[in-house]
């Protein structure tokens, strides 16, 4: 007997252990009872037949939402109908394929009947499930065009395998000379228009005939309808086999006169070799078929051998896919959180939720691997909603614990926006958990807007109007068209981590980042840079007015408990990571002559400076990467890199530094150029006058401090402007869309 006591009590729905209950449980038909609370279809009851049909235990089903009903992508329309019927509280009966827990695909007939309580409100659904796989298979067999077999007089693939297995057993051939070929024939007519059945039959006969004449008497040919042929081929080598296939291609390519047209046939081949690829006929045919499906992807005339790798790849994907189907049921999925920090206030202002999959055998599988897979097979809908449900649960718990909760950003892929129920489902999850929609942010990519379907647009508008914020993710990697930024009221642009990664060594990336920041600010958008790993990257971003950052430098994505600790501790970004005014003036001295460095240090000892020393340009750059420096004083003549070269690199990477050359030589041209380019602030000569030199250095520091102060003021003005532009932007969008969505709450 199966019963979910808590759920039953909770909803007041009771099934007594009486005769009728017993009857339900011994029925051969699978019976399921779902609750209909806030369209949150939870399984309250499943009888034994249902469990054995689906392969799940009662514990695994308890409380599961309805969308465990998963089929192939091909059955998506059926699933949509099912969801629509549930949400409209309509009865429905559909035939669709479902995955059992073991990953096998079964044909099912599912009938759903709404149950109205005494108030006339649909409180439950009753589901009836029958496994109709046998019937479906029979239908499929009988509907298969046997006419092809009688048409060509050829054996089908089953007969082919029988004969081939016998040939293999008799071993009347030398090793490596037996191949199985799978062929796919396409027809091309010069005139357009469809062909009648009679002409089709004629073509099939001609193709079979031509194939037959290309083969030797002991090479079996078979035909399974739909233009799918297979044959056994004897060849001395792989290249010999390819030549045989090419001969067949030539023969089929000869024009076939038909009425007033000329038809040409093209064909692709997939080949498998005995015994390398397999030792049995069925599996050889399978390998050839797999090679054929790869061949077809290439072009119509491709000939391709089966390689182990093909099957390994497919196999891995299939295994991973069925494992993913169970991952949610087995609680293998988890949500991790990575803090997002404001670069001005240095405080945590948000957090990104990132899905994690802990596979019992394979260990942690990265989302980069399983999310694309889930997008392909439709599981993304379930996984995506699960992530949001988990986020809502966590947020509710944080709020209850009195933590300073920040908005949580969740990634939603373009595939999820094809689900017309996405908006309702997200709102339902927020309602159930009592979470404020403004505490949820969705990170979407341009792909969502590029689809530009009514479904996606309606969902975006619905969620935006409900108060959910949107960020444009992975900016810079796709088309990065400004038009997408204008088309939808994003609040934030996220600079992709690939730009941040090389920002220090790649001046192009640095320039792109600056451009994105100023463009976004002009449009009234905030900018977050992700993947920030080093202090240098952080300083660059902060200096260039980036608003927020996220990355390992501040925190890795961590489990909920660890994120709670971070919130509790009120951890902020250390002030040293921003280009704020430092307590102490820092000077970098660069000279290859040790005594000069020593005497300069002695001279400046009285001035309370923090002095760093280097003996080459390269060393100087390394120090700059590690320490915030205000003023650089560099020799000109040094082995490896001249002072001017060093300072001009320093200028691009650390533009806020004030740079001075101290040289015994006057190579006027390079120095003048450097001064004119703004690489150098001053050019001083050796030997120097102590007092004057100290004066120049002090002046350089004052200049730097003035620039810092200016920058701080600019920032403040910028921040205010940005806030204003953002508000105007949201307002504009609301006015523009008032007519379309005005009726929505
Ligand atoms: P994303 O949205 O670009 O997420 C940021 C990625 O950068 C995360 O990778 C994060 O761990 C990584 N990251 C953060 N800081 C640093 C850093 O300092 N250095 C480096 N090298 N990497 C950093 P993750 O967690 O592997 O996620 C990969 C992608 O998978 C995400 O890229 C997102 O597109 C997708 N994804 C993750 N969770 C979900 C989900 O729940 N739903 C959907 N639809 N997609 C998800
Ligand atoms: Ca993201
Ligand atoms: Ca991203």
Coordinates of C-alpha atoms in Angstrom, one line a residue, residues 125-431:
X125 CA -6.4 15.6 -10.8
X126 CA -6.8 11.9 -11.3
X127 CA -4.4 10.4 -13.7
X128 CA -4.7 7.0 -15.5
X129 CA -1.6 5.6 -17.1
X130 CA -1.3 2.5 -19.4
X131 CA 1.8 1.2 -21.0
X132 CA 1.0 0.8 -24.7
X133 CA 4.5 0.1 -25.9
X134 CA 3.7 -3.4 -27.3
X135 CA 0.7 -2.1 -29.2
X136 CA 2.6 0.8 -30.6
X137 CA 5.5 -1.4 -31.7
X138 CA 3.0 -3.8 -33.4
X139 CA 1.4 -0.9 -35.2
X140 CA 4.7 0.4 -36.3
X141 CA 5.7 -3.0 -37.7
X142 CA 2.4 -3.5 -39.5
X143 CA 2.5 0.1 -40.9
X144 CA 5.9 -0.5 -42.3
X145 CA 5.7 -0.6 -46.1
X146 CA 6.1 -4.2 -46.8
X147 CA 5.5 -3.2 -50.4
X148 CA 9.1 -2.2 -50.6
X149 CA 10.2 -5.7 -49.9
X150 CA 7.8 -7.1 -52.5
X151 CA 8.7 -4.3 -54.8
X152 CA 12.4 -5.0 -54.8
X153 CA 12.2 -8.6 -53.8
X154 CA 15.0 -7.9 -51.3
X155 CA 15.2 -9.2 -47.8
X156 CA 14.7 -6.8 -44.9
X157 CA 17.4 -5.9 -42.4
X158 CA 16.4 -8.8 -40.0
X159 CA 16.8 -11.3 -42.8
X160 CA 20.1 -9.6 -43.7
X161 CA 21.4 -10.0 -40.2
X162 CA 20.5 -13.7 -40.1
X163 CA 22.3 -14.4 -43.4
X164 CA 25.3 -12.3 -42.4
X165 CA 25.7 -14.0 -39.0
X166 CA 25.7 -17.4 -40.8
X167 CA 28.4 -16.1 -43.2
X168 CA 30.4 -14.9 -40.3
X169 CA 30.1 -18.3 -38.6
X170 CA 31.1 -20.1 -41.8
X171 CA 34.2 -17.8 -42.0
X172 CA 34.6 -18.3 -45.7
X173 CA 36.7 -15.1 -46.0
X174 CA 40.0 -13.8 -44.8
X175 CA 40.1 -11.3 -41.9
X176 CA 39.6 -7.7 -42.7
X177 CA 37.8 -8.3 -46.0
X178 CA 34.2 -8.1 -44.8
X179 CA 32.4 -4.8 -44.6
X180 CA 28.8 -3.8 -43.8
X181 CA 27.6 -0.7 -45.7
X182 CA 24.5 1.3 -44.9
X183 CA 23.2 3.5 -47.7
X184 CA 20.9 6.4 -47.8
X185 CA 19.5 7.3 -51.3
X186 CA 18.2 10.7 -52.2
X187 CA 16.5 11.6 -55.5
X188 CA 16.9 14.8 -57.4
X189 CA 14.5 15.8 -60.1
X190 CA 15.0 18.7 -62.5
X191 CA 11.4 19.7 -62.7
X192 CA 9.7 20.6 -59.5
X193 CA 6.4 19.0 -58.4
X194 CA 5.7 15.8 -56.5
X195 CA 5.9 12.4 -57.9
X196 CA 3.0 9.9 -57.9
X197 CA 3.2 6.6 -56.1
X198 CA 3.7 4.7 -59.4
X199 CA 6.8 6.8 -60.3
X200 CA 8.2 6.4 -56.8
X201 CA 7.9 2.6 -57.0
X202 CA 9.6 2.7 -60.3
X203 CA 12.6 4.6 -58.9
X204 CA 12.9 2.2 -55.9
X205 CA 13.0 -0.7 -58.4
X206 CA 15.6 1.0 -60.5
X207 CA 17.8 1.8 -57.5
X208 CA 17.6 -1.7 -56.2
X209 CA 18.4 -3.1 -59.6
X210 CA 21.5 -0.8 -60.1
X211 CA 22.7 -1.6 -56.6
X212 CA 22.3 -5.3 -57.4
X213 CA 24.4 -5.2 -60.5
X214 CA 27.2 -3.5 -58.6
X215 CA 27.4 -6.3 -56.1
X216 CA 28.8 -9.8 -56.4
X217 CA 26.5 -12.8 -55.9
X218 CA 27.6 -13.5 -52.4
X219 CA 27.2 -9.9 -51.3
X220 CA 23.8 -9.7 -49.6
X221 CA 21.6 -6.6 -50.3
X222 CA 18.7 -5.7 -48.0
X223 CA 16.1 -3.0 -48.0
X224 CA 14.1 -1.7 -45.1
X225 CA 11.9 0.9 -46.8
X226 CA 12.4 4.7 -46.6
X227 CA 15.3 4.5 -48.9
X228 CA 17.3 2.6 -46.3
X229 CA 19.5 -0.1 -47.8
X230 CA 22.3 -2.1 -46.4
X231 CA 24.7 -4.6 -47.9
X232 CA 27.6 -6.8 -47.2
X233 CA 30.7 -6.0 -49.1
X234 CA 33.9 -7.9 -49.7
X235 CA 37.0 -5.8 -50.2
X236 CA 40.7 -6.2 -49.7
X237 CA 41.2 -2.9 -47.9
X238 CA 39.4 0.2 -46.7
X239 CA 40.4 2.0 -49.9
X240 CA 39.1 -0.9 -52.0
X241 CA 35.8 -0.7 -50.1
X242 CA 35.6 3.1 -50.8
X243 CA 36.2 2.4 -54.5
X244 CA 33.4 0.0 -54.6
X245 CA 31.0 2.5 -53.0
X246 CA 32.1 5.2 -55.5
X247 CA 31.3 2.8 -58.3
X248 CA 27.8 2.5 -56.9
X249 CA 27.5 6.2 -56.6
X250 CA 28.4 6.6 -60.3
X251 CA 25.9 4.0 -61.3
X252 CA 23.1 5.6 -59.3
X253 CA 24.0 9.0 -60.6
X254 CA 23.1 8.1 -64.2
X255 CA 19.9 9.9 -65.2
X256 CA 16.7 7.9 -65.0
X257 CA 14.2 9.0 -67.6
X258 CA 10.8 9.3 -66.0
X259 CA 7.9 10.8 -68.0
X260 CA 9.3 14.1 -69.1
X261 CA 11.9 14.3 -66.4
X262 CA 15.4 13.1 -65.6
X263 CA 15.9 11.8 -62.1
X264 CA 19.4 11.6 -60.5
X265 CA 20.1 9.6 -57.4
X266 CA 22.8 10.4 -54.9
X267 CA 23.8 8.3 -52.0
X268 CA 25.8 8.5 -48.7
X269 CA 27.5 5.5 -47.2
X270 CA 28.4 4.4 -43.7
X271 CA 30.8 1.5 -43.4
X272 CA 31.7 -0.9 -40.6
X273 CA 34.4 -3.6 -40.8
X274 CA 34.4 -7.1 -39.4
X275 CA 35.9 -7.9 -37.0
X276 CA 37.4 -4.5 -36.0
X277 CA 34.2 -2.7 -35.3
X278 CA 32.1 -5.7 -34.2
X279 CA 31.7 -9.5 -34.6
X280 CA 28.0 -9.7 -34.9
X281 CA 25.7 -8.7 -37.8
X282 CA 23.3 -6.5 -35.8
X283 CA 26.0 -4.5 -34.2
X284 CA 27.9 -4.1 -37.5
X285 CA 24.8 -2.8 -39.0
X286 CA 24.3 -0.5 -36.1
X287 CA 27.9 0.8 -36.5
X288 CA 27.4 1.3 -40.2
X289 CA 24.2 3.2 -39.5
X290 CA 25.9 5.5 -37.0
X291 CA 28.7 6.2 -39.6
X292 CA 25.9 6.9 -42.1
X293 CA 24.2 9.4 -39.9
X294 CA 27.5 11.3 -39.5
X295 CA 28.1 11.0 -43.3
X296 CA 24.7 12.6 -44.0
X297 CA 25.6 15.5 -41.8
X298 CA 28.6 16.2 -44.1
X299 CA 27.1 16.0 -47.6
X300 CA 24.9 13.9 -49.8
X301 CA 27.8 11.9 -51.4
X302 CA 29.9 11.2 -48.4
X303 CA 31.4 7.8 -47.6
X304 CA 32.4 7.4 -44.0
X305 CA 33.9 4.6 -41.9
X306 CA 32.7 3.9 -38.4
X307 CA 35.3 4.7 -35.8
X308 CA 35.2 3.7 -32.2
X309 CA 35.3 7.3 -31.2
X310 CA 31.9 7.9 -32.7
X311 CA 30.2 5.4 -30.6
X312 CA 32.1 6.4 -27.5
X313 CA 31.0 10.0 -27.9
X314 CA 27.4 9.1 -28.5
X315 CA 27.4 6.6 -25.7
X316 CA 28.8 9.1 -23.3
X317 CA 26.2 11.6 -24.2
X318 CA 23.4 9.1 -23.9
X319 CA 24.7 7.9 -20.5
X320 CA 25.0 11.5 -19.2
X321 CA 21.6 12.3 -20.5
X322 CA 19.8 9.5 -18.7
X323 CA 21.9 10.3 -15.6
X324 CA 20.7 13.9 -15.8
X325 CA 17.1 12.8 -15.9
X326 CA 17.6 11.2 -12.5
X327 CA 19.8 13.9 -11.1
X328 CA 16.9 16.0 -9.8
X329 CA 15.1 13.0 -8.3
X330 CA 18.3 11.8 -6.6
X331 CA 19.0 15.3 -5.2
X332 CA 22.3 15.4 -7.1
X333 CA 21.8 19.0 -8.1
X334 CA 22.8 21.9 -5.9
X335 CA 22.8 25.7 -6.1
X336 CA 26.0 27.6 -5.3
X337 CA 26.2 31.3 -4.7
X338 CA 28.8 33.8 -5.8
X339 CA 28.7 37.3 -4.4
X340 CA 28.6 40.4 -6.5
X341 CA 30.3 43.5 -5.1
X342 CA 29.7 47.2 -5.6
X343 CA 33.1 48.8 -6.6
X344 CA 32.3 52.1 -4.9
X345 CA 30.7 51.1 -1.6
X346 CA 32.7 47.8 -1.6
X347 CA 29.6 46.0 -0.3
X348 CA 27.9 42.8 -1.4
X349 CA 25.0 44.0 -3.5
X350 CA 23.9 40.8 -5.1
X351 CA 24.7 37.2 -5.7
X352 CA 24.6 34.8 -8.6
X353 CA 23.0 31.4 -8.3
X354 CA 25.0 28.7 -10.2
X355 CA 23.8 25.2 -10.7
X356 CA 26.1 22.3 -9.6
X357 CA 25.7 18.6 -10.4
X358 CA 27.3 16.2 -8.0
X359 CA 27.3 12.9 -9.9
X360 CA 27.7 9.9 -7.5
X361 CA 30.4 8.3 -9.8
X362 CA 31.6 11.0 -12.1
X363 CA 32.0 13.6 -9.4
X364 CA 31.2 17.3 -10.0
X365 CA 30.1 18.0 -13.5
X366 CA 30.4 21.6 -14.6
X367 CA 27.3 23.4 -15.8
X368 CA 29.1 24.2 -19.1
X369 CA 28.8 20.5 -19.8
X370 CA 25.3 19.6 -18.5
X371 CA 23.4 22.8 -19.2
X372 CA 23.9 22.6 -23.0
X373 CA 22.9 19.0 -22.9
X374 CA 19.8 19.9 -20.9
X375 CA 19.0 22.6 -23.5
X376 CA 19.2 20.1 -26.2
X377 CA 16.9 17.5 -24.7
X378 CA 14.4 19.8 -23.1
X379 CA 15.4 19.0 -19.5
X380 CA 16.4 22.6 -19.1
X381 CA 12.8 23.6 -18.3
X382 CA 12.8 21.3 -15.2
X383 CA 16.3 22.1 -14.1
X384 CA 15.8 25.8 -14.6
X385 CA 12.7 25.8 -12.5
X386 CA 14.3 23.6 -9.9
X387 CA 17.1 26.2 -9.6
X388 CA 14.6 29.0 -9.1
X389 CA 12.6 27.0 -6.6
X390 CA 15.8 26.3 -4.6
X391 CA 16.8 30.0 -4.8
X392 CA 13.3 31.0 -3.5
X393 CA 13.6 28.5 -0.6
X394 CA 17.0 29.7 0.3
X395 CA 16.0 33.3 0.2
X396 CA 13.0 32.6 2.4
X397 CA 15.3 30.9 4.9
X398 CA 17.8 33.8 4.9
X399 CA 15.1 36.3 5.4
X400 CA 13.7 34.2 8.3
X401 CA 17.2 34.1 9.9
X402 CA 17.2 37.9 9.7
X403 CA 20.1 38.1 7.3
X404 CA 20.7 41.2 5.2
X405 CA 19.4 39.5 2.0
X406 CA 20.6 40.7 -1.3
X407 CA 18.9 40.2 -4.7
X408 CA 19.7 36.8 -6.3
X409 CA 20.5 36.5 -10.0
X410 CA 19.6 33.3 -11.8
X411 CA 20.7 32.4 -15.3
X412 CA 17.9 31.6 -17.7
X413 CA 18.8 30.3 -21.1
X414 CA 17.1 31.1 -24.4
X415 CA 15.7 27.5 -24.6
X416 CA 13.7 28.1 -21.3
X417 CA 12.0 31.1 -22.9
X418 CA 10.4 28.8 -25.5
X419 CA 8.3 27.4 -22.7
X420 CA 5.1 29.5 -22.8
X421 CA 4.4 28.7 -19.1
X422 CA 7.8 30.0 -17.9
X423 CA 6.4 33.4 -16.6
X424 CA 3.6 31.8 -14.7
X425 CA 5.8 29.1 -13.3
X426 CA 8.3 31.7 -12.0
X427 CA 5.6 33.8 -10.5
X428 CA 4.1 30.7 -8.8
X429 CA 7.4 29.8 -7.2
X430 CA 7.8 33.4 -5.9
X431 CA 4.3 33.4 -4.5

